[in-house]
Coordinates of C-alpha atoms in Angstrom, one line a residue:
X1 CA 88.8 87.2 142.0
X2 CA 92.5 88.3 141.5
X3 CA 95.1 85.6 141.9
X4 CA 98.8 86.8 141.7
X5 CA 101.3 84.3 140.1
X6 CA 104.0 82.9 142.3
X7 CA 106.1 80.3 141.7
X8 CA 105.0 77.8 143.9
X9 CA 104.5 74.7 142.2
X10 CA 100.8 73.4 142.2
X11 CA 101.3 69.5 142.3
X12 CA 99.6 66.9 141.3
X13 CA 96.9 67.3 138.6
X14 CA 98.9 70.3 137.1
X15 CA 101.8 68.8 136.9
X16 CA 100.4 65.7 135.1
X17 CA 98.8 68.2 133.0
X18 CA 102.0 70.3 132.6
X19 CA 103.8 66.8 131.6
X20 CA 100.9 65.5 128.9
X21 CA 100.9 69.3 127.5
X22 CA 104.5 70.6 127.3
X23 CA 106.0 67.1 126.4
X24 CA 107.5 67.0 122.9
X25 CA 105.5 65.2 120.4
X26 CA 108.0 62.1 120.0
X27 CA 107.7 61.3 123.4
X28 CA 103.7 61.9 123.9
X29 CA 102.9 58.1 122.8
X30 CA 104.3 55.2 120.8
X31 CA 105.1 55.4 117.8
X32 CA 103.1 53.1 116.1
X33 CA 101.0 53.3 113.0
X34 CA 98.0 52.2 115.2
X35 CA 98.6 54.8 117.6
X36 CA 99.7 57.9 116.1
X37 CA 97.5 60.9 116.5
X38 CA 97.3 64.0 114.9
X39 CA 96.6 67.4 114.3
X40 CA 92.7 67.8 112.5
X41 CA 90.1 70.2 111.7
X42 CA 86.8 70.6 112.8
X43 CA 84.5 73.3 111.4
X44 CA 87.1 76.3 111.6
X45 CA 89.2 75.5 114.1
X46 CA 92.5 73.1 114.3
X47 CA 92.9 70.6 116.9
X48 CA 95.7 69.1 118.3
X49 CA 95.7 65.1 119.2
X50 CA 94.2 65.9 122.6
X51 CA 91.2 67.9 121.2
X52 CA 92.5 70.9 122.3
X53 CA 91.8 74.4 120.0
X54 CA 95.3 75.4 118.2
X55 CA 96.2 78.9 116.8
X56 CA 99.1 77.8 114.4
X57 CA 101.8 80.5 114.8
X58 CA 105.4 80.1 112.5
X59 CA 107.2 81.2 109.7
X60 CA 108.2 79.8 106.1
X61 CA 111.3 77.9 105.7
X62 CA 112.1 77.6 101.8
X63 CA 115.3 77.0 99.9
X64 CA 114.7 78.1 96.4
X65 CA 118.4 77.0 95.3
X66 CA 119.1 74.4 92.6
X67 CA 122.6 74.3 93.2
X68 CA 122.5 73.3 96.6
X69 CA 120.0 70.5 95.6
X70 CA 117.3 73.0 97.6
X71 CA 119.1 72.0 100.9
X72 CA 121.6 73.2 103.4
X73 CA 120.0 76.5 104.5
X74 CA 118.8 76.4 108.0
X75 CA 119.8 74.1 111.0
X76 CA 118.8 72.4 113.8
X77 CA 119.7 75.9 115.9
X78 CA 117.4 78.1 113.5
X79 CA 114.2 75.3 114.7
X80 CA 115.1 75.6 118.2
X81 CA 115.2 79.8 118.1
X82 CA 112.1 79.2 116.6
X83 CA 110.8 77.6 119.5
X84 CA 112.1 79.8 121.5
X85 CA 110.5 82.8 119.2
X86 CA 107.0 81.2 120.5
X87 CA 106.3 79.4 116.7
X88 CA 104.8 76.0 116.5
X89 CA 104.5 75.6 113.1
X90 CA 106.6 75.3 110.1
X91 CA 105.5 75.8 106.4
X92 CA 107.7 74.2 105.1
X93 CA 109.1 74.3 101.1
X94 CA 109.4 71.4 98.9
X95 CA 110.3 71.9 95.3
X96 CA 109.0 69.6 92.4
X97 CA 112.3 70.2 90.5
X98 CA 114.0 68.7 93.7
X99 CA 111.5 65.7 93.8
X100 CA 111.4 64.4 90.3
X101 CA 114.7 65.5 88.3
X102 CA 113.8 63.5 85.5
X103 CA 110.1 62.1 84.6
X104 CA 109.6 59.0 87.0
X105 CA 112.2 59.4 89.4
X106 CA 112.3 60.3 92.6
X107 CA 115.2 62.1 94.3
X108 CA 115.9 60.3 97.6
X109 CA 118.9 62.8 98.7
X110 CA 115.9 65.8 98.5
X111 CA 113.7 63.3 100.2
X112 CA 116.2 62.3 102.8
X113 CA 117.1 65.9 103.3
X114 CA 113.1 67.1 104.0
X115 CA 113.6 64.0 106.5
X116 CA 115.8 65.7 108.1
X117 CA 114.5 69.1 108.7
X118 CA 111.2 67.8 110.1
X119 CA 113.3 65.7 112.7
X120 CA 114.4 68.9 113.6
X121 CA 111.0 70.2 113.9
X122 CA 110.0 67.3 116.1
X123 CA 112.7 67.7 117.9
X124 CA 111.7 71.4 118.8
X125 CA 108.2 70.6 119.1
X126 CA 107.2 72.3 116.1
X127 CA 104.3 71.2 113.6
X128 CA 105.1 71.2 109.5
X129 CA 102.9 71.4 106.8
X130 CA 104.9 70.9 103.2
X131 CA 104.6 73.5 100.5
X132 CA 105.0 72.1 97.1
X133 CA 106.5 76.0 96.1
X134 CA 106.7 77.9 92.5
X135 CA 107.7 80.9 91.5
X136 CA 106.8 81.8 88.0
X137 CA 106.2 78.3 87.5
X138 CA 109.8 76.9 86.9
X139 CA 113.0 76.5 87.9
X140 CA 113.4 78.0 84.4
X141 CA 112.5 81.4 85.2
X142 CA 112.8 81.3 89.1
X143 CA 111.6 78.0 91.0
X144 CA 109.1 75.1 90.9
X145 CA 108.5 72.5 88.0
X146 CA 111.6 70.8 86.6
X147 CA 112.5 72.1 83.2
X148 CA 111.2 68.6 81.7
X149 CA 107.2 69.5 82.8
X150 CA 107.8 73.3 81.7
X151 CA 106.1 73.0 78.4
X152 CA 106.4 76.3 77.2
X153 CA 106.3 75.8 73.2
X154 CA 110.3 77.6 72.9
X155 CA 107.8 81.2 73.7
X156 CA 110.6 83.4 75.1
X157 CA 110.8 84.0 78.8
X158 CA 110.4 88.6 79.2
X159 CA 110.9 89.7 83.0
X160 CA 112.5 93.2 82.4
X161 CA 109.0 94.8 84.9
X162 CA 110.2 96.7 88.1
X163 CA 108.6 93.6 90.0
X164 CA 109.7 89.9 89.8
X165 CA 105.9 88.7 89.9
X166 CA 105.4 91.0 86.9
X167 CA 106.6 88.2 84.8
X168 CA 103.2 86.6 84.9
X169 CA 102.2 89.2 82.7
X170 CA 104.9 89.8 80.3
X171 CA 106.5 86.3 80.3
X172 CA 104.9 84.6 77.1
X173 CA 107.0 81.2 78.5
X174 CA 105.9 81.3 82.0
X175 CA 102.1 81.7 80.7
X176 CA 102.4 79.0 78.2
X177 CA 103.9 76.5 80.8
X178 CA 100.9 77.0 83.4
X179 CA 98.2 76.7 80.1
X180 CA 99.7 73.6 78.9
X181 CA 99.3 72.6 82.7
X182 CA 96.0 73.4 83.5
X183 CA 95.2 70.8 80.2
X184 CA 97.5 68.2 81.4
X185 CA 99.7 68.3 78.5
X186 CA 102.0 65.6 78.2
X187 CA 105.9 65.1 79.1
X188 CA 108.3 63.7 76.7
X189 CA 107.3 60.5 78.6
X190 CA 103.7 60.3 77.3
X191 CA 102.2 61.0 80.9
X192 CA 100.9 64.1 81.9
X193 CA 102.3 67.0 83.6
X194 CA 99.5 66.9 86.2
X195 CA 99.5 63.3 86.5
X196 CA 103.6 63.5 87.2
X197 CA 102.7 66.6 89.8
X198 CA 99.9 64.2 91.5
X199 CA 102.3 61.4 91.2
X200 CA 105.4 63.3 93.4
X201 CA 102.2 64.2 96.1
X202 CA 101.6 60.3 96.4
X203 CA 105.0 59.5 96.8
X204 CA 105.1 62.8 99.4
X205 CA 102.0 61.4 101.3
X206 CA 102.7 57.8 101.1
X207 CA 106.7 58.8 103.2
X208 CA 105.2 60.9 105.6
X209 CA 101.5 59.4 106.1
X210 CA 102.3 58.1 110.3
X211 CA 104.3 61.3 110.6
X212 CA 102.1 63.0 113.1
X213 CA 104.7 66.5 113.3
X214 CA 103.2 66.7 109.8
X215 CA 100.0 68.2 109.7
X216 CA 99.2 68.8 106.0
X217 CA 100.1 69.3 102.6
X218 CA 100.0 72.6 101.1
X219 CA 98.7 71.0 97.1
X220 CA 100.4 74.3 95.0
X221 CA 102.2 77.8 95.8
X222 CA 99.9 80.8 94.7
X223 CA 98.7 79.1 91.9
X224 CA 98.1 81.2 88.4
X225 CA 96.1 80.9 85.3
X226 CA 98.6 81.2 82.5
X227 CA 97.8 83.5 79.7
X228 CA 94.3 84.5 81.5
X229 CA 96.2 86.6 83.9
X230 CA 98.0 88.4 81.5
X231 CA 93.9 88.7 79.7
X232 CA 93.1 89.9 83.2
X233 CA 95.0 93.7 83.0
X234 CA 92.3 95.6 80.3
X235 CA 89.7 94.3 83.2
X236 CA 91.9 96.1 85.6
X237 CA 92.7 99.1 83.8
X238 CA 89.3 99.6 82.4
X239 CA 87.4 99.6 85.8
X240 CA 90.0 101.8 87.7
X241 CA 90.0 104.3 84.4
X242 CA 86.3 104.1 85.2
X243 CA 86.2 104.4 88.9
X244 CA 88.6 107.6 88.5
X245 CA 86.4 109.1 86.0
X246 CA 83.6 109.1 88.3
X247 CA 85.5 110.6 91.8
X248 CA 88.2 112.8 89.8
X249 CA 86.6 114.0 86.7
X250 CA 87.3 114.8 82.8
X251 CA 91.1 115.0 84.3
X252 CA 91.5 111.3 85.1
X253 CA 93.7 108.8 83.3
X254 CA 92.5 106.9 80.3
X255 CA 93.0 102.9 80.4
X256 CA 96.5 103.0 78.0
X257 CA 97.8 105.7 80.3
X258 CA 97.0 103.4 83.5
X259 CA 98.7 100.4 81.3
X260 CA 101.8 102.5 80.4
X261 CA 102.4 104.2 84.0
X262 CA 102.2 100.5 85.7
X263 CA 105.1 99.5 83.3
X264 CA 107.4 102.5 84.9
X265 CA 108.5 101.8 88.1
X266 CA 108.2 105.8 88.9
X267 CA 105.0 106.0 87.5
X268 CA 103.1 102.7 89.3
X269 CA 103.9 104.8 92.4
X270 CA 101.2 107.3 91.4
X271 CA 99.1 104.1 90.9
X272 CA 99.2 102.8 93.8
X273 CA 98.4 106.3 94.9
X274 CA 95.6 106.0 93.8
X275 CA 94.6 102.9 95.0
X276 CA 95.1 104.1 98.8
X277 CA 91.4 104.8 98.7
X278 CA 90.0 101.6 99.5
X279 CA 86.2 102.3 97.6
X280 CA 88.4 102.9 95.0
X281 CA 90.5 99.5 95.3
X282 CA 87.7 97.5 96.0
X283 CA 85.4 99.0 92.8
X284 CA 88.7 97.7 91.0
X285 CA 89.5 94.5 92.4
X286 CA 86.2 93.3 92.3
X287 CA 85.4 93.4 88.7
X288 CA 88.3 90.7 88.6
X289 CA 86.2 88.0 90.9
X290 CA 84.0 86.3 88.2
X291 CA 87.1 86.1 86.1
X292 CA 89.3 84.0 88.5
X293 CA 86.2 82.4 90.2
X294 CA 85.7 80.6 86.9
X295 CA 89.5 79.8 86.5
X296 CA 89.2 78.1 89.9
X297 CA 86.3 76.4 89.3
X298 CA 87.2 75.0 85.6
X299 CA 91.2 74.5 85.8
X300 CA 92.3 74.9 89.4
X301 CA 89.2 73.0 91.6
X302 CA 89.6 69.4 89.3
X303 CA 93.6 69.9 89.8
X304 CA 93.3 70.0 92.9
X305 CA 90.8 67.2 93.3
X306 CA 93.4 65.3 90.7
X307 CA 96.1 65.7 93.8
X308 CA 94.0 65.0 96.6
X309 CA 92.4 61.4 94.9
X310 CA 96.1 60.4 94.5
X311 CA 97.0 61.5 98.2
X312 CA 94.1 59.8 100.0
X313 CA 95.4 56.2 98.1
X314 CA 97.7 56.4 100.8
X315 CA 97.1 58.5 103.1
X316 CA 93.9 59.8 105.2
X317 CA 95.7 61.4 108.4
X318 CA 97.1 64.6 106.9
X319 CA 95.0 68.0 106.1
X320 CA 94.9 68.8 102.6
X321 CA 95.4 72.8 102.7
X322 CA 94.1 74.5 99.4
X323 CA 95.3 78.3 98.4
X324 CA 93.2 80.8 96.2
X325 CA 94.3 81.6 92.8
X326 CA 97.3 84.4 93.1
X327 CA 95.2 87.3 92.6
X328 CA 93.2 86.5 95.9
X329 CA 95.9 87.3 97.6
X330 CA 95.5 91.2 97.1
X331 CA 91.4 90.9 97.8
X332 CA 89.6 89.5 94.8
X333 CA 87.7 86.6 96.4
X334 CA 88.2 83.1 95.5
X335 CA 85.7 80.6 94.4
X336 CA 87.9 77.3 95.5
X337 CA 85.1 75.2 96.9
X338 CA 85.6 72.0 99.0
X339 CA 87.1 68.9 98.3
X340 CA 85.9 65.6 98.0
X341 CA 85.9 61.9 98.6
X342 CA 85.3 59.2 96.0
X343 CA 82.0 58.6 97.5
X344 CA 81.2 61.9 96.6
X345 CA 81.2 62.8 100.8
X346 CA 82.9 66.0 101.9
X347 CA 86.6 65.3 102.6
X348 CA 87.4 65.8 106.8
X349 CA 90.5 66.8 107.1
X350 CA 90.7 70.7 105.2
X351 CA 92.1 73.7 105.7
X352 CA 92.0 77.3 103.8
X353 CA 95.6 78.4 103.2
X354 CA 95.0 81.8 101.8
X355 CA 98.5 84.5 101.4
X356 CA 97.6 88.1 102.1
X357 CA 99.7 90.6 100.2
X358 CA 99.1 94.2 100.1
X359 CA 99.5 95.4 96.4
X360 CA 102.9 97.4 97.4
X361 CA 104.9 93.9 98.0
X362 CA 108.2 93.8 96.8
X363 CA 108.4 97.2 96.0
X364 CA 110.2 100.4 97.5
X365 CA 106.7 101.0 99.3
X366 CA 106.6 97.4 100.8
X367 CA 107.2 98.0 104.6
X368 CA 104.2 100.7 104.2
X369 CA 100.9 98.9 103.3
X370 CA 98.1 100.6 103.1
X371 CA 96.1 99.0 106.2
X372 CA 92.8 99.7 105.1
X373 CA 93.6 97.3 102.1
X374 CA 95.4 95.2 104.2
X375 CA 91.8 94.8 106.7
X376 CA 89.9 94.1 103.3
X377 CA 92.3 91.2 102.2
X378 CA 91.8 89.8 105.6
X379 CA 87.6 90.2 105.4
X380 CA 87.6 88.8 102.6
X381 CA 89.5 85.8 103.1
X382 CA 87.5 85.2 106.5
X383 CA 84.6 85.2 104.5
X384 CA 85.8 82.5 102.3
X385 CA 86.9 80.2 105.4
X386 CA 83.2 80.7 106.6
X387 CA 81.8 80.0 103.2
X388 CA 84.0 77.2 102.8
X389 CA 83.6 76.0 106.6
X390 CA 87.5 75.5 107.0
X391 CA 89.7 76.9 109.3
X392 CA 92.2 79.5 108.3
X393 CA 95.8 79.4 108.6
X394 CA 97.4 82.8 106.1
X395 CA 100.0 80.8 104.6
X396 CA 102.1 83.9 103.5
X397 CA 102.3 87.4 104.6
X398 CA 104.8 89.9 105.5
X399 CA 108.0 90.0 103.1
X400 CA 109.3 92.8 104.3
X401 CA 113.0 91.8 104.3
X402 CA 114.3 94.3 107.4
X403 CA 112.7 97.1 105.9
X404 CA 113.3 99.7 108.4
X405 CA 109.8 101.2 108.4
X406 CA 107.9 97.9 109.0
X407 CA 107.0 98.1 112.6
X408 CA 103.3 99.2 112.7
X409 CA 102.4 97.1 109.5
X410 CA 103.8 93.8 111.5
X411 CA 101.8 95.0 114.7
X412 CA 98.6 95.8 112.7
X413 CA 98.4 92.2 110.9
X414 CA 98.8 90.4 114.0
X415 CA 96.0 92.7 115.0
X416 CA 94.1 90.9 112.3
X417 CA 95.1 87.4 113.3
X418 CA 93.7 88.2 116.6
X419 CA 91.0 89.1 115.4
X420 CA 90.0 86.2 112.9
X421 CA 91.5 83.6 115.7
X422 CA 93.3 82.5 112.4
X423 CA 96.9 80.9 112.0
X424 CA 99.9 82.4 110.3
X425 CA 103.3 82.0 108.8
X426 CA 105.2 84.8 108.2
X427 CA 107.4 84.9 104.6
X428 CA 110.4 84.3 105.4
X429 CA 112.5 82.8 108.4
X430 CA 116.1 84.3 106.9
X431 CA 114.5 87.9 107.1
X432 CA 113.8 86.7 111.5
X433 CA 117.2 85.3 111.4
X434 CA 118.6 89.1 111.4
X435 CA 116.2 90.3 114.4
X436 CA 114.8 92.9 112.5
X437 CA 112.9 95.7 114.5
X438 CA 109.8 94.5 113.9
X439 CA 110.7 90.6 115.2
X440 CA 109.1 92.2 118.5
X441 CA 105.7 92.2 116.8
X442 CA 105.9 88.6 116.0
X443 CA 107.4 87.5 119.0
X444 CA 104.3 88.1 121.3
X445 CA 101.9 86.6 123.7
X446 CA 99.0 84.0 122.2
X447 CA 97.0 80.9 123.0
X448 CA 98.7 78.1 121.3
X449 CA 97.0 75.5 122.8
X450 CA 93.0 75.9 124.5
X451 CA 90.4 74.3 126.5
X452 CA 86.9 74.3 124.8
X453 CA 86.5 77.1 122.1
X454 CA 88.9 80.3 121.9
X455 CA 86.5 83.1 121.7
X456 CA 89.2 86.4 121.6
X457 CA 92.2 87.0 122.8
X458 CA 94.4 90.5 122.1
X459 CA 98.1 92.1 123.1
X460 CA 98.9 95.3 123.6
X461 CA 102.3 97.1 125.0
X462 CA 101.2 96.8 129.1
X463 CA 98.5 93.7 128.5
X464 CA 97.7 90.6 127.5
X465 CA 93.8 89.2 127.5
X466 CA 92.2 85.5 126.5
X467 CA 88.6 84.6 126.5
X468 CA 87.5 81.0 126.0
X469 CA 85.1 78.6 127.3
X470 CA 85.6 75.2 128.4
X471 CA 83.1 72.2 128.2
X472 CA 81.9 70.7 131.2
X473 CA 84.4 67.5 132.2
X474 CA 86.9 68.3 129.2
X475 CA 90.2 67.7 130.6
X476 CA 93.7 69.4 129.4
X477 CA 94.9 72.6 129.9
X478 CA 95.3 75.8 127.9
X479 CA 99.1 76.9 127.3
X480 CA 99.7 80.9 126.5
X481 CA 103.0 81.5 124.8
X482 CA 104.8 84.1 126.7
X483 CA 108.0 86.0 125.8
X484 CA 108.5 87.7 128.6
X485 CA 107.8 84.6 131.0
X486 CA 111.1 85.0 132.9
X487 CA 110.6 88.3 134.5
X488 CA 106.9 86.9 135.3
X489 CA 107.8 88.9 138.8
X490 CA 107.1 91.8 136.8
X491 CA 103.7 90.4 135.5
X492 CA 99.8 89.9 137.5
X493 CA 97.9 87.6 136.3
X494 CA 94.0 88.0 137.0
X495 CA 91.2 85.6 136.2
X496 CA 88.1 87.8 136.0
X497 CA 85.9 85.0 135.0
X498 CA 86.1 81.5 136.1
X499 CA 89.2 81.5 138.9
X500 CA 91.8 78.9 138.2
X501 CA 95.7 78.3 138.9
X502 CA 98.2 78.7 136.7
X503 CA 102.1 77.9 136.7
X504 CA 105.0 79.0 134.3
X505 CA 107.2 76.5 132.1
X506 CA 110.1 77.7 130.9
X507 CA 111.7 76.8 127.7
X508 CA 115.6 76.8 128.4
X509 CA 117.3 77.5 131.4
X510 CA 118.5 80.7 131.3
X511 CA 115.9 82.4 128.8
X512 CA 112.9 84.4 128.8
X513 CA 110.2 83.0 126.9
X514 CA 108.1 80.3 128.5
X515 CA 104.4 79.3 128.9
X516 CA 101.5 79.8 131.2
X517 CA 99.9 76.6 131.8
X518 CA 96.2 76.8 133.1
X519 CA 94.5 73.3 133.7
X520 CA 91.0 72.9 133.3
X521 CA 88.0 73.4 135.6
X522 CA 86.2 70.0 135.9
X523 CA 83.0 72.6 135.9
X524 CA 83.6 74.2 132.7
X525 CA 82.4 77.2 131.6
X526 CA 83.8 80.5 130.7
X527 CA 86.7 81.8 131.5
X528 CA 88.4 85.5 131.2
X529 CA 92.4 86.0 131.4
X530 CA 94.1 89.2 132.0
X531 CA 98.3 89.9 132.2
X532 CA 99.2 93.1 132.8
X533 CA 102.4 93.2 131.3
X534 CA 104.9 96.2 133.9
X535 CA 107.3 97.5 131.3
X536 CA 108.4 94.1 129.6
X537 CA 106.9 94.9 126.2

């Protein structure tokens, strides 16, 4: 049955429904330690404090600077235009070198500073999960550890590749620093470096632990295994020497032609080439999997079991999100398993925090991905978030930095979001900031908040669709982001499966992004939305 959308205002239960729903966080309940609530996960899915489904939408908001004490670059304005953008999460960056200047203590200004932005978030009605972020290990060679825990022997630090991230394999310093890491080497203090590092995450958890617009802690940026990596290239170059062999002939490259032509930043272009055929790529990648499977399971696994032992001291509320080794992030799969209590139970509160890069990132080929790879990075990482029985927010993706050209490779990764009913946040916010073309492929319609179990839901240029199904008695309502909600004169919206009503709720005055609102049919059951959208996208 077709119900057009008018703006008659359905009374009663939907607007205690629209109140309870679209009410910012601060005001939903008192704020008390004994009755906070917060975000969780159950099997793959997030949950919000009502027990309603979330699909975590946002961006990453990181300030990389030491001068500016990693402070001082976004406002209470850039929170609320992400609001307005539809987000409701933040990933937001903390940096060791920030926390713990000097071995021991703490930096309250950073601190004090992190306070402030998630006020901000609050304020919008935006979730955060924290980010403890490194680049190449160090604020020595880009960001991360404080030069104090960056025990890297005096090796000297080579990043001359056409690629910043190709300092992981010709740095000697940065791969000496993560080694003496991954054995807990110890500061000029006599404790540990991991011990400092799981130290910082108490102090972290222990600040923000009745913070419910804090959802999680994100235990280490795109972690790497030292001089291993650097062991990993022969593997690489070996198998794709072999792979060509076999599809181009006696006329294919040798494995120290591969190696010299991914030095030359002209020559990694024919590559990459390559590479485009995904049987190819994935013949390649995957003779790197039992190679970082046993990093993660001898080095990275106890680390992060280290950080999580010192966080649940103090605090039990929070998700602890764990990301692959850095080489998942271009396919190979990981081998992270799942963390665990002190009485050798299953921790509750997860989540998989995979990044999905295609191997072109950060180079002149970056806003064209190949999207074959692209939908092989994503299988693979839903695999892993099956395996591992977590649900799946992609921590990083995108980077495309208003690259001209990046339109259909935005639209085709929120294709796969929609199709893994995973979260995202995109890399970075100051890229948004300058409304590149491609902002209108992030800026679209979704379920942020549902009824009972999301089951698909999919945008195209002229329509919007949402399948879920709601238990029998479960009360709430499901809330669909919508950018275009202010010309909703322009827009039909048609329950083909279990009828309902449904109101708008704008954000500002004035603006065109709102939400649909649809409360809850006592009955249950499921339920099939349609918008077609009359020229608005």
């Amino acid at each position: 049955m077709k119900y057009v959308l008018t703006n008659i205002l359905w009374l009663g239960i939907l607007g205690a429904v629209l109140q309870a729903c679209l009410t910012p966080q601060s005001e939903k309940e008192e704020k008390t330690a004994e009755t906070e609530k917060f975000v969780t996960s159950q099997g793959q899915k997030f949950l919000d404090p009502e027990g309603q489904q979330l699909i975590l939408h946002g961006v990453n908001v990181v300030n990389k600077e030491a001068s500016t004490n990693y402070l001082g670059h976004v406002s209470k304005a850039d929170f609320q235009q992400f609001k307005q953008w539809g987000f409701n999460c933040i990933r937001l960056g903390v940096i060791w070198d920030g926390l713990e200047p000097e071995p021991g203590l703490i930096n309250e200004a950073y601190l004090k500073g992190i306070d402030e932005q998630i006020a901000w978030a609050k304020e919008a009605g935006l979730y955060v999960f924290l980010d403890m972020h490194q680049d190449l290990f160090s604020q020595k060679f880009a960001d991360g550890a404080p030069a104090w825990a960056t025990l890297d022997e005096g090796k000297p630090h080579i990043a001359d590749g056409p690629v910043w991230s190709d300092a992981y394999f010709t740095s000697p310093a940065v791969q000496t620093a993560f080694d003496n890491f991954w054995i807990n080497a110890k500061a000029s203090d006599g404790v540990g470096v991991q011990d400092h590092y799981a130290n910082v995450w108490k102090k972290i958890a222990q600040r923000y632990a009745n913070e419910p617009t804090v959802i999680g802690y994100d235990l280490m940026n795109e972690p790497v295994s030292g001089s291993l990596y650097l062991q990993s290239m022969p593997f690489i170059a070996a198998r794709l020497a072999e792979v060509l062999h076999e599809t181009d002939g006696e006329g294919s490259w040798s494995v120290e032609q591969i190696g010299q032509m991914w030095s030359s930043p002209e020559q990694r272009v024919q590559v990459l080439q390559k590479l485009n055929d995904i049987e190819v790529y994935a013949a390649t990648i995957d003779t790197l999997n039992h190679v970082f499977q046993a990093f993660e399971k001898e080095k990275l696994m106890p680390f992060y079991q280290k950080v999580a032992n010192a966080i649940r001291e103090v605090d039990n509320k929070h998700i602890l999100f764990m990301e692959t080794n850095i080489n998942s992030n271009m396919g190979v799969l990981t081998g992270i398993e799942p963390l665990m209590t002190g009485k050798g139970m299953r921790d509750p509160q997860q989540g998989y925090a995979p990044h999905a890069y295609d191997i072109v990132v950060d180079t002149d080929l970056g806003g064209t991905p190949t999207f074959e790879r692209v939908e092989l990075i994503m299988q693979h990482h839903y695999q892993s978030s099956q395996r591992l029985n977590m649900p799946m927010l992609v921590g990083e993706w995108g980077a495309f930095y208003g690259t001209s050209n990046a339109l259909p490779a935005v639209s085709h990764m929120m294709k796969e979001f929609e199709k893994y009913l995973c979260g995202n946040t995109y890399w970075e916010y100051s890229d948004l900031l300058n409304e590149p073309t491609y902002l209108s492929a992030i800026i679209r319609p979704y379920p942020m908040q549902t009824v009972g179990n999301l089951l698909a839901y999919r945008t195209d240029s002229n329509s919007f669709s949402c399948i879920w199904e709601e238990p029998e008695g479960q009360t709430g309502a499901t809330v669909i982001y919508l950018p275009f909600a202010g010309q909703i004169e322009n827009t039909e919206v048609v329950f083909t499966t279990g009828k309902g009503i449904s109101e708008v709720k704008m954000i500002e005055p004035g603006r065109p992004e709102g939400y649909l609102v649809i409360p809850s049919l006592s009955q249950g059951g499921k339920r099939e939305l349609n918008i077609r959208l009359r020229n608005v996208l």
